């Protein structure tokens, strides 16, 4: 048996030497070398990002041979994982290729997403604006896998994205919905607290069922800011429960954003002015867990 203290940790110099060797080896590739030259950064900086630059280089090669979006071989169809220089570091984002730019231009006016009181900035949210910051790594990885599976008609769960205020949760999932909308899916983007106010008003306008059906039956649904509403038995049991039951029964992709984790939301939904009902809250939570996987996004407020 090998004891833990028998392992010899690499020194900082040895790690840098390994990074430099990998970087020099990768620089033998012409595309990789040209990419690094365009960034106009020192080798000591570039070598820290060798593996990510290799991904970009590979995707640029794919683009050089690509004739249309249907033959795209990149991880996200129509996008290149591309570095941008920020001070002495590199940040990576998804940059649309020339074919995707044409597609976006064609669809700008005819975005099929149905918005319910969604801010304008979210209505135009784009995957190309998403920067691959450390705290977003798992979420962007999920988006890649989701798009691959959805386009191939494979079963794939939605995402319950919780996290701090202003961290970019709504923007990320709105960008994904807009991308799916451009690919022909019927998407509904709902600011959930506002939806409840609209539904109450629709009682008097005799279109309550019409509004609820449009949300409930859409191909893709985003319930944004769940848990921020004034919780009531009606909101929980007659609206949210009904929507989620239908979507669960029909295996419809559903996304959520919230300042609460799923476990925290359980407590929030259990408490109303009528008292505490943990059983009805638990039913909602089980449906959310059936429909989604959970990720957390903790970062600085992007709104400031």
PDB file of N, CA and C in Angstrom, residues 6 26 50 140 181 243 281 291 294-295:
ATOM      1  N   UNK A   6       4.017   9.546   0.509  1.00  0.00           N
ATOM      2  CA  UNK A   6       5.084   9.069  -0.379  1.00  0.00           C
ATOM      3  C   UNK A   6       5.011   9.726  -1.755  1.00  0.00           C
ATOM      4  N   UNK A  26       2.185  22.173 -28.994  1.00  0.00           N
ATOM      5  CA  UNK A  26       0.965  22.594 -29.694  1.00  0.00           C
ATOM      6  C   UNK A  26       1.257  23.647 -30.746  1.00  0.00           C
ATOM      7  N   UNK A  50      -3.273  26.539 -22.791  1.00  0.00           N
ATOM      8  CA  UNK A  50      -2.964  25.674 -23.938  1.00  0.00           C
ATOM      9  C   UNK A  50      -4.118  24.750 -24.304  1.00  0.00           C
ATOM     10  N   UNK A 140     -22.131  25.864 -18.700  1.00  0.00           N
ATOM     11  CA  UNK A 140     -21.852  25.895 -20.136  1.00  0.00           C
ATOM     12  C   UNK A 140     -21.634  24.483 -20.674  1.00  0.00           C
ATOM     13  N   UNK A 181     -35.334  28.532 -29.906  1.00  0.00           N
ATOM     14  CA  UNK A 181     -36.409  29.132 -30.692  1.00  0.00           C
ATOM     15  C   UNK A 181     -35.991  29.290 -32.148  1.00  0.00           C
ATOM     16  N   UNK A 243     -49.150  23.257 -13.885  1.00  0.00           N
ATOM     17  CA  UNK A 243     -48.163  23.395 -14.965  1.00  0.00           C
ATOM     18  C   UNK A 243     -47.154  22.256 -14.919  1.00  0.00           C
ATOM     19  N   UNK A 281     -46.022  21.123  -0.731  1.00  0.00           N
ATOM     20  CA  UNK A 281     -44.739  21.664  -1.176  1.00  0.00           C
ATOM     21  C   UNK A 281     -43.845  20.544  -1.687  1.00  0.00           C
ATOM     22  N   UNK A 291     -38.055  16.849 -13.438  1.00  0.00           N
ATOM     23  CA  UNK A 291     -37.893  17.583 -14.699  1.00  0.00           C
ATOM     24  C   UNK A 291     -36.492  18.134 -14.916  1.00  0.00           C
ATOM     25  N   UNK A 294     -29.949  20.160 -11.028  1.00  0.00           N
ATOM     26  CA  UNK A 294     -29.712  21.440 -10.356  1.00  0.00           C
ATOM     27  C   UNK A 294     -28.258  21.865 -10.471  1.00  0.00           C
ATOM     28  N   UNK A 295     -28.070  23.137 -10.771  1.00  0.00           N
ATOM     29  CA  UNK A 295     -26.746  23.748 -10.751  1.00  0.00           C
ATOM     30  C   UNK A 295     -26.837  25.072  -9.996  1.00  0.00           C
TER      31      UNK A 295
END
